[in-house]
Amino acid sequence: MSTTVTLTGAGGQIGYALLFRIAAGDLFGPEERVRLRLLEIPAGIGAAEGAALELQDGAFGLLEHVEVTDDPAVGFDGADHALLVGARPRGPGMERGDLLAANGSIFGPQGRAIAANAAPGVRVTVVGNPANTNALIAAAAADGVPATRFSALTRLDENRARAQLAAALDAPVAEVDGVTIWGNHSATQFPDVAHATVAGRPALDALAERVGDVTAWLDGSFIPRVAKRGAEIIQVRGSSSVASAANATLDHVRDWTLGTGERRTSAAVVSHGEYGVPAGLISSFPVRAVDGAWQIVEGQEPSPWARERIDRSVAELVEERDAVRALGLI
Ligand code: NDP
């Protein structure tokens, strides 16, 4: 058996960090062979072909086949997983409407090509920003593919939040569980530790002992640090986070495919009205993956303080949805 994975933006930075780990078995384990389809725009084909040559030189035993193309029909042919990483970055002077329109012209056709060419059970993970709304556009265009097969990445935000919580409590990150990212993968996201545990103990209790005023610490330190971590990496490293974004993408797809058991994680998935999030939006929630499907974990009712922050991020998603609707993209 083998799994076909299509990667868009395969010639880009995150693509380069993803490809070799997928080929090495970091996605589905050491038994499952993979077939890679690298989709790029014409300007990125050279970089994708170069990566394909290096994949060949890796002599990966699990890698059955690599195809490089700029044709979405070929790129998504038979895809079990589509990782939509390539996106149009915000250029100088570009307004949000321009950015949404530019990405609509990428993700709409990709949604249609997925519906026409991918495997019947295809699962689509959107990484390229604005990820939630790009996923909404692709899902709307993918006639016949249930919207539940589309999700957008907030796992990097969750990993960052878990790591910050672990650091604050001087605990191993493996002992931190149940952190939730709500809303949009943007600066408005709300990283929520209300239901998190550290070594089985409520994180809020442990935090109260360490930092005193927990709300002040969350508002003044934790939330902005997590939400602005991308900018911090750019400032320190001189370029954007790439390996950690690729790592989180693998975490997300692996969990979706292999299941989470009782563990909770975060992903942006289609709302059916859970937690008051308008139905149809692709918003981040606490989720589990069961039998290859995301399930929103219910019963994590937010406090009024948390509700206000969730509502702010969801309002941004509503604005983005209304903007792409006005542009005729959904
Ligand atoms: P990256 O590989 O660094 O990033 C790709 C996308 O991932 C961007 O939209 C970026 O958002 C997003 N992203 C999500 N999370 C993160 C994170 N934590 N850190 C950084 N980025 C994140 O971009 P490159 O410019 O190196 O590569 C993009 C490639 O996509 C190019 O090769 C281009 O040719 C290709 N492309 C392919 C398309 C296609 O296949 N049809 C369409 C458009 C582009 P942000 O912009 O906010 O950083």
CSV table of C-alpha atoms and ligand atoms in Angstrom, one decimal:
chain,number,residue,atom,x,y,z
A,1,MET,CA,0.0,0.0,0.0
A,2,SER,CA,1.1,3.6,-0.6
A,3,THR,CA,-0.4,7.0,0.1
A,4,THR,CA,-0.4,9.8,-2.4
A,5,VAL,CA,0.5,13.3,-1.0
A,6,THR,CA,0.1,16.4,-3.1
A,7,LEU,CA,2.1,19.4,-1.9
A,8,THR,CA,1.5,22.9,-3.4
A,9,GLY,CA,4.2,25.5,-3.0
A,10,ALA,CA,6.6,22.6,-3.2
A,11,GLY,CA,9.4,24.8,-4.3
A,12,GLY,CA,9.1,27.1,-1.3
A,13,GLN,CA,10.7,27.1,2.1
A,14,ILE,CA,8.0,25.2,4.1
A,15,GLY,CA,7.8,22.8,1.2
A,16,TYR,CA,11.5,22.1,1.3
A,17,ALA,CA,11.3,21.4,5.0
A,18,LEU,CA,8.3,19.1,4.6
A,19,LEU,CA,9.3,17.0,1.6
A,20,PHE,CA,12.3,15.2,3.2
A,21,ARG,CA,10.5,14.4,6.4
A,22,ILE,CA,7.5,12.9,4.5
A,23,ALA,CA,9.9,10.8,2.4
A,24,ALA,CA,11.6,9.7,5.6
A,25,GLY,CA,8.3,8.3,7.0
A,26,ASP,CA,7.6,11.1,9.6
A,27,LEU,CA,4.0,11.4,8.4
A,28,PHE,CA,2.6,7.8,8.3
A,29,GLY,CA,5.3,5.8,9.9
A,30,PRO,CA,8.0,3.4,8.7
A,31,GLU,CA,5.7,1.0,7.0
A,32,GLU,CA,3.7,3.2,4.6
A,33,ARG,CA,5.2,4.1,1.2
A,34,VAL,CA,4.4,7.5,-0.2
A,35,ARG,CA,4.0,8.9,-3.7
A,36,LEU,CA,4.6,12.7,-3.8
A,37,ARG,CA,3.1,15.1,-6.3
A,38,LEU,CA,4.7,18.5,-6.2
A,39,LEU,CA,2.5,21.3,-7.6
A,40,GLU,CA,4.0,24.7,-8.3
A,41,ILE,CA,3.3,27.8,-10.3
A,42,PRO,CA,5.6,28.1,-13.4
A,43,ALA,CA,8.0,30.5,-11.4
A,44,GLY,CA,8.5,27.8,-8.7
A,45,ILE,CA,8.9,24.8,-11.0
A,46,GLY,CA,12.7,25.0,-11.0
A,47,ALA,CA,12.9,25.0,-7.2
A,48,ALA,CA,10.5,22.0,-7.0
A,49,GLU,CA,12.4,20.1,-9.7
A,50,GLY,CA,15.6,20.7,-7.7
A,51,ALA,CA,13.9,19.4,-4.6
A,52,ALA,CA,12.8,16.3,-6.5
A,53,LEU,CA,16.4,15.7,-7.6
A,54,GLU,CA,17.5,15.9,-3.9
A,55,LEU,CA,14.7,13.5,-2.9
A,56,GLN,CA,16.1,11.1,-5.5
A,57,ASP,CA,19.5,11.5,-3.9
A,58,GLY,CA,18.1,10.8,-0.5
A,59,ALA,CA,17.4,7.2,-1.7
A,60,PHE,CA,14.4,7.0,0.6
A,61,GLY,CA,13.2,3.5,0.8
A,62,LEU,CA,9.6,4.6,1.4
A,63,LEU,CA,9.4,7.0,-1.5
A,64,GLU,CA,7.8,5.3,-4.5
A,65,HIS,CA,7.4,8.2,-6.9
A,66,VAL,CA,7.8,11.9,-7.3
A,67,GLU,CA,6.0,14.0,-9.9
A,68,VAL,CA,6.6,17.7,-10.5
A,69,THR,CA,3.9,19.8,-12.3
A,70,ASP,CA,2.3,23.2,-12.7
A,71,ASP,CA,-1.0,21.6,-13.8
A,72,PRO,CA,-3.5,21.3,-10.9
A,73,ALA,CA,-5.3,18.4,-12.6
A,74,VAL,CA,-2.1,16.4,-12.7
A,75,GLY,CA,-1.0,17.6,-9.3
A,76,PHE,CA,-4.1,16.4,-7.5
A,77,ASP,CA,-4.5,13.2,-9.5
A,78,GLY,CA,-5.3,10.4,-7.0
A,79,ALA,CA,-4.3,12.6,-4.0
A,80,ASP,CA,-5.2,11.0,-0.6
A,81,HIS,CA,-3.8,14.1,1.1
A,82,ALA,CA,-3.5,17.6,-0.3
A,83,LEU,CA,-1.2,20.0,1.6
A,84,LEU,CA,-2.0,23.5,0.3
A,85,VAL,CA,1.1,25.4,1.3
A,86,GLY,CA,1.6,27.7,-1.6
A,87,ALA,CA,-0.2,31.0,-1.3
A,88,ARG,CA,0.2,34.6,-2.5
A,89,PRO,CA,2.0,36.6,0.2
A,90,ARG,CA,0.9,40.2,1.0
A,91,GLY,CA,2.9,42.5,-1.3
A,92,PRO,CA,3.7,46.2,-0.7
A,93,GLY,CA,0.6,48.3,-0.7
A,94,MET,CA,-1.8,45.3,-0.9
A,95,GLU,CA,-5.0,45.7,1.0
A,96,ARG,CA,-6.7,42.8,2.6
A,97,GLY,CA,-9.3,42.7,-0.2
A,98,ASP,CA,-6.4,42.4,-2.8
A,99,LEU,CA,-4.8,39.6,-0.8
A,100,LEU,CA,-8.1,37.7,-0.5
A,101,ALA,CA,-8.8,38.1,-4.2
A,102,ALA,CA,-5.3,37.0,-5.2
A,103,ASN,CA,-5.6,33.9,-3.0
A,104,GLY,CA,-9.1,33.2,-4.2
A,105,SER,CA,-7.7,32.8,-7.7
A,106,ILE,CA,-5.4,30.1,-6.3
A,107,PHE,CA,-7.6,28.2,-3.9
A,108,GLY,CA,-10.8,28.3,-6.0
A,109,PRO,CA,-9.3,26.5,-9.0
A,110,GLN,CA,-7.4,24.2,-6.6
A,111,GLY,CA,-10.7,23.2,-4.9
A,112,ARG,CA,-12.2,22.4,-8.3
A,113,ALA,CA,-9.2,20.4,-9.3
A,114,ILE,CA,-9.3,18.5,-6.0
A,115,ALA,CA,-13.0,17.6,-6.6
A,116,ALA,CA,-12.3,16.5,-10.1
A,117,ASN,CA,-9.0,14.5,-9.6
A,118,ALA,CA,-8.2,13.6,-6.0
A,119,ALA,CA,-9.0,10.2,-4.4
A,120,PRO,CA,-12.5,9.9,-3.1
A,121,GLY,CA,-11.4,10.1,0.5
A,122,VAL,CA,-9.1,13.1,0.0
A,123,ARG,CA,-8.2,15.2,3.1
A,124,VAL,CA,-7.1,18.8,2.5
A,125,THR,CA,-4.8,20.7,4.9
A,126,VAL,CA,-4.4,24.4,4.2
A,127,VAL,CA,-1.2,26.1,5.5
A,128,GLY,CA,-0.9,29.0,3.1
A,129,ASN,CA,-2.3,32.3,4.6
A,130,PRO,CA,-4.9,33.5,5.2
A,131,ALA,CA,-5.3,29.8,5.9
A,132,ASN,CA,-8.8,29.7,7.4
A,133,THR,CA,-10.4,31.7,4.5
A,134,ASN,CA,-8.3,30.0,1.9
A,135,ALA,CA,-9.7,26.7,3.2
A,136,LEU,CA,-13.2,28.1,3.0
A,137,ILE,CA,-12.7,29.1,-0.6
A,138,ALA,CA,-11.2,25.8,-1.6
A,139,ALA,CA,-14.0,23.8,0.2
A,140,ALA,CA,-16.7,26.0,-1.5
A,141,ALA,CA,-15.2,25.2,-4.9
A,142,ALA,CA,-14.8,21.5,-4.3
A,143,ASP,CA,-18.2,20.3,-5.4
A,144,GLY,CA,-19.0,16.9,-4.0
A,145,VAL,CA,-16.2,16.9,-1.4
A,146,PRO,CA,-17.6,17.3,2.1
A,147,ALA,CA,-16.4,20.5,3.8
A,148,THR,CA,-15.4,18.3,6.8
A,149,ARG,CA,-12.5,17.1,4.6
A,150,PHE,CA,-10.9,20.5,4.6
A,151,SER,CA,-9.0,21.9,7.6
A,152,ALA,CA,-6.5,24.7,8.2
A,153,LEU,CA,-3.5,24.6,10.4
A,154,THR,CA,-3.5,26.1,13.9
A,155,ARG,CA,-1.2,23.3,15.2
A,156,LEU,CA,1.8,25.5,15.1
A,157,ASP,CA,0.0,28.0,17.4
A,158,GLU,CA,-0.9,25.2,19.7
A,159,ASN,CA,2.6,23.8,19.8
A,160,ARG,CA,3.9,27.3,20.5
A,161,ALA,CA,1.4,27.7,23.3
A,162,ARG,CA,2.2,24.4,24.8
A,163,ALA,CA,5.9,25.2,24.7
A,164,GLN,CA,5.4,28.6,26.4
A,165,LEU,CA,3.2,27.1,29.1
A,166,ALA,CA,5.8,24.4,29.7
A,167,ALA,CA,8.6,27.0,30.0
A,168,ALA,CA,6.5,29.1,32.4
A,169,LEU,CA,5.9,26.1,34.6
A,170,ASP,CA,9.3,24.6,34.2
A,171,ALA,CA,7.7,21.4,33.1
A,172,PRO,CA,8.5,19.0,30.2
A,173,VAL,CA,6.4,20.0,27.1
A,174,ALA,CA,5.2,16.3,26.9
A,175,GLU,CA,3.4,16.8,30.2
A,176,VAL,CA,1.3,19.7,28.9
A,177,ASP,CA,-2.0,18.7,27.4
A,178,GLY,CA,-5.4,20.3,26.4
A,179,VAL,CA,-4.3,23.7,25.2
A,180,THR,CA,-6.8,25.1,22.6
A,181,ILE,CA,-6.4,27.6,19.9
A,182,TRP,CA,-9.7,29.3,19.0
A,183,GLY,CA,-10.6,31.3,15.9
A,184,ASN,CA,-8.4,32.5,13.1
A,185,HIS,CA,-4.8,31.7,12.4
A,186,SER,CA,-3.9,35.4,12.8
A,187,ALA,CA,-3.0,37.8,15.5
A,188,THR,CA,-6.5,37.6,16.8
A,189,GLN,CA,-6.3,33.9,17.6
A,190,PHE,CA,-7.0,33.0,21.2
A,191,PRO,CA,-4.7,30.4,22.9
A,192,ASP,CA,-6.8,29.1,25.8
A,193,VAL,CA,-5.3,27.2,28.8
A,194,ALA,CA,-8.5,27.0,30.8
A,195,HIS,CA,-8.8,23.3,30.2
A,196,ALA,CA,-5.1,22.5,30.0
A,197,THR,CA,-3.3,20.2,32.4
A,198,VAL,CA,0.3,19.8,33.3
A,199,ALA,CA,1.2,16.3,34.4
A,200,GLY,CA,-2.5,15.8,35.0
A,201,ARG,CA,-2.9,18.9,37.2
A,202,PRO,CA,-5.0,21.9,36.1
A,203,ALA,CA,-2.6,24.4,34.4
A,204,LEU,CA,-4.5,27.3,36.0
A,205,ASP,CA,-3.7,26.1,39.5
A,206,ALA,CA,0.0,25.6,38.7
A,207,LEU,CA,0.1,29.0,37.0
A,208,ALA,CA,-1.5,30.7,40.0
A,209,GLU,CA,1.4,29.4,42.2
A,210,ARG,CA,4.0,30.6,39.7
A,211,VAL,CA,2.8,33.9,38.3
A,212,GLY,CA,0.2,35.1,40.9
A,213,ASP,CA,-2.3,37.1,38.8
A,214,VAL,CA,-3.0,34.5,36.0
A,215,THR,CA,-5.3,36.8,33.9
A,216,ALA,CA,-2.7,39.5,33.9
A,217,TRP,CA,0.0,37.0,32.8
A,218,LEU,CA,-2.2,35.6,30.1
A,219,ASP,CA,-3.1,39.0,28.7
A,220,GLY,CA,0.2,40.7,29.1
A,221,SER,CA,2.6,37.9,28.4
A,222,PHE,CA,1.4,34.5,27.2
A,223,ILE,CA,-1.3,35.5,24.6
A,224,PRO,CA,0.8,38.2,22.8
A,225,ARG,CA,3.9,36.0,22.9
A,226,VAL,CA,2.1,33.1,21.2
A,227,ALA,CA,0.2,35.3,18.7
A,228,LYS,CA,3.3,37.2,17.7
A,229,ARG,CA,5.8,34.3,17.8
A,230,GLY,CA,6.1,34.4,14.0
A,231,ALA,CA,7.3,38.0,14.1
A,232,GLU,CA,9.7,37.2,16.9
A,233,ILE,CA,11.2,34.4,14.8
A,234,ILE,CA,11.6,36.7,11.9
A,235,GLN,CA,13.3,39.3,14.1
A,236,VAL,CA,15.8,36.8,15.6
A,237,ARG,CA,16.4,34.5,12.7
A,238,GLY,CA,16.2,37.0,9.9
A,239,SER,CA,13.5,35.0,8.1
A,240,SER,CA,10.2,33.4,8.8
A,241,SER,CA,9.6,30.2,10.7
A,242,VAL,CA,9.8,27.3,8.4
A,243,ALA,CA,10.9,24.1,10.1
A,244,SER,CA,8.4,24.6,12.9
A,245,ALA,CA,5.6,25.3,10.5
A,246,ALA,CA,6.5,22.1,8.6
A,247,ASN,CA,6.7,20.1,11.8
A,248,ALA,CA,3.2,21.3,12.9
A,249,THR,CA,1.9,20.4,9.4
A,250,LEU,CA,3.1,16.9,9.9
A,251,ASP,CA,1.6,16.7,13.4
A,252,HIS,CA,-1.8,17.9,12.1
A,253,VAL,CA,-1.9,15.4,9.2
A,254,ARG,CA,-0.6,12.5,11.2
A,255,ASP,CA,-3.2,13.1,13.9
A,256,TRP,CA,-6.0,13.5,11.4
A,257,THR,CA,-5.0,10.2,9.7
A,258,LEU,CA,-3.9,8.0,12.6
A,259,GLY,CA,-6.2,9.5,15.3
A,260,THR,CA,-5.6,11.3,18.6
A,261,GLY,CA,-7.2,8.8,21.0
A,262,GLU,CA,-8.4,10.8,24.0
A,263,ARG,CA,-5.9,13.6,23.5
A,264,ARG,CA,-7.3,17.0,22.4
A,265,THR,CA,-5.6,19.1,19.8
A,266,SER,CA,-6.5,22.2,17.8
A,267,ALA,CA,-7.4,22.5,14.1
A,268,ALA,CA,-9.5,25.0,12.0
A,269,VAL,CA,-12.5,22.9,10.8
A,270,VAL,CA,-15.9,23.7,9.5
A,271,SER,CA,-18.3,24.9,12.2
A,272,HIS,CA,-21.8,23.5,12.5
A,273,GLY,CA,-22.6,26.2,15.1
A,274,GLU,CA,-20.5,24.7,17.9
A,275,TYR,CA,-19.7,27.2,20.6
A,276,GLY,CA,-21.8,29.9,18.8
A,277,VAL,CA,-19.4,30.0,15.9
A,278,PRO,CA,-21.5,30.7,12.7
A,279,ALA,CA,-22.1,27.5,10.7
A,280,GLY,CA,-20.0,27.2,7.7
A,281,LEU,CA,-17.0,29.2,9.0
A,282,ILE,CA,-13.6,27.4,9.2
A,283,SER,CA,-12.6,28.3,12.7
A,284,SER,CA,-10.1,26.7,15.1
A,285,PHE,CA,-11.6,24.6,17.9
A,286,PRO,CA,-10.6,21.9,20.4
A,287,VAL,CA,-10.7,18.7,18.3
A,288,ARG,CA,-10.0,15.0,18.4
A,289,ALA,CA,-9.5,12.8,15.3
A,290,VAL,CA,-11.5,9.6,15.3
A,291,ASP,CA,-11.6,7.2,12.3
A,292,GLY,CA,-10.0,9.7,10.0
A,293,ALA,CA,-12.4,12.6,10.8
A,294,TRP,CA,-12.0,15.7,13.0
A,295,GLN,CA,-14.6,15.9,15.8
A,296,ILE,CA,-15.1,19.1,17.7
A,297,VAL,CA,-14.8,18.5,21.4
A,298,GLU,CA,-17.8,20.0,23.1
A,299,GLY,CA,-18.3,21.0,26.7
A,300,GLN,CA,-15.3,23.4,27.0
A,301,GLU,CA,-17.6,26.3,27.8
A,302,PRO,CA,-15.6,29.5,27.8
A,303,SER,CA,-15.7,32.0,30.6
A,304,PRO,CA,-17.0,35.5,29.7
A,305,TRP,CA,-13.3,36.7,29.5
A,306,ALA,CA,-12.5,33.9,27.1
A,307,ARG,CA,-15.7,34.4,25.2
A,308,GLU,CA,-14.8,38.0,24.4
A,309,ARG,CA,-11.5,36.9,22.9
A,310,ILE,CA,-13.0,34.0,20.9
A,311,ASP,CA,-15.7,36.4,19.6
A,312,ARG,CA,-13.1,38.9,18.5
A,313,SER,CA,-11.3,36.3,16.4
A,314,VAL,CA,-14.5,34.8,15.0
A,315,ALA,CA,-15.7,38.3,14.0
A,316,GLU,CA,-12.5,38.6,11.9
A,317,LEU,CA,-13.4,35.3,10.2
A,318,VAL,CA,-16.9,36.6,9.5
A,319,GLU,CA,-15.4,39.8,7.9
A,320,GLU,CA,-13.1,37.7,5.8
A,321,ARG,CA,-16.0,35.4,4.7
A,322,ASP,CA,-18.1,38.4,3.8
A,323,ALA,CA,-15.3,39.9,1.8
A,324,VAL,CA,-14.7,36.8,-0.3
A,325,ARG,CA,-18.4,36.4,-0.7
A,326,ALA,CA,-18.6,40.0,-2.0
A,327,LEU,CA,-15.8,39.1,-4.4
A,328,GLY,CA,-17.9,36.1,-5.7
A,329,LEU,CA,-15.2,33.7,-4.4
A,330,ILE,CA,-17.7,31.5,-2.4
B,1,NDP,P1,6.8,29.6,2.6
B,1,NDP,O1,7.0,28.2,2.2
B,1,NDP,O2,7.6,30.1,3.7
B,1,NDP,O3,5.2,29.8,3.1
B,1,NDP,C1,4.2,29.3,2.4
B,1,NDP,C2,2.9,29.7,3.0
B,1,NDP,O4,2.7,29.2,4.3
B,1,NDP,C3,2.7,31.3,3.1
B,1,NDP,O5,1.4,31.6,2.8
B,1,NDP,C4,2.9,31.5,4.6
B,1,NDP,O6,2.1,32.6,5.1
B,1,NDP,C5,2.3,30.2,5.2
B,1,NDP,N1,2.6,30.0,6.6
B,1,NDP,C6,1.8,29.4,7.4
B,1,NDP,N2,2.4,29.3,8.6
B,1,NDP,C7,3.6,29.9,8.5
B,1,NDP,C8,4.6,30.1,9.5
B,1,NDP,N3,4.5,29.7,10.7
B,1,NDP,N4,5.7,30.7,9.0
B,1,NDP,C9,5.8,31.0,7.8
B,1,NDP,N5,4.9,30.9,6.8
B,1,NDP,C10,3.8,30.3,7.2
B,1,NDP,O7,6.8,30.6,1.4
B,1,NDP,P2,7.7,30.6,0.1
B,1,NDP,O8,7.5,32.0,-0.5
B,1,NDP,O9,9.1,30.1,0.4
B,1,NDP,O10,7.1,29.5,-0.8
B,1,NDP,C11,5.8,29.6,-1.4
B,1,NDP,C12,5.8,28.8,-2.6
B,1,NDP,O11,4.5,28.7,-3.0
B,1,NDP,C13,6.6,29.5,-3.8
B,1,NDP,O12,7.5,28.5,-4.3
B,1,NDP,C14,5.5,29.8,-4.8
B,1,NDP,O13,6.0,29.6,-6.1
B,1,NDP,C15,4.5,28.8,-4.4
B,1,NDP,N6,3.1,29.0,-4.8
B,1,NDP,C16,2.5,27.9,-5.4
B,1,NDP,C17,1.2,28.0,-5.8
B,1,NDP,C18,0.6,26.8,-6.4
B,1,NDP,O14,1.1,25.7,-6.2
B,1,NDP,N7,-0.5,27.0,-7.2
B,1,NDP,C19,0.4,29.2,-5.6
B,1,NDP,C20,1.1,30.3,-5.0
B,1,NDP,C21,2.4,30.2,-4.6
B,1,NDP,P3,2.7,34.1,5.1
B,1,NDP,O15,2.7,34.6,3.7
B,1,NDP,O16,1.7,34.8,6.0
B,1,NDP,O17,4.1,34.0,5.7
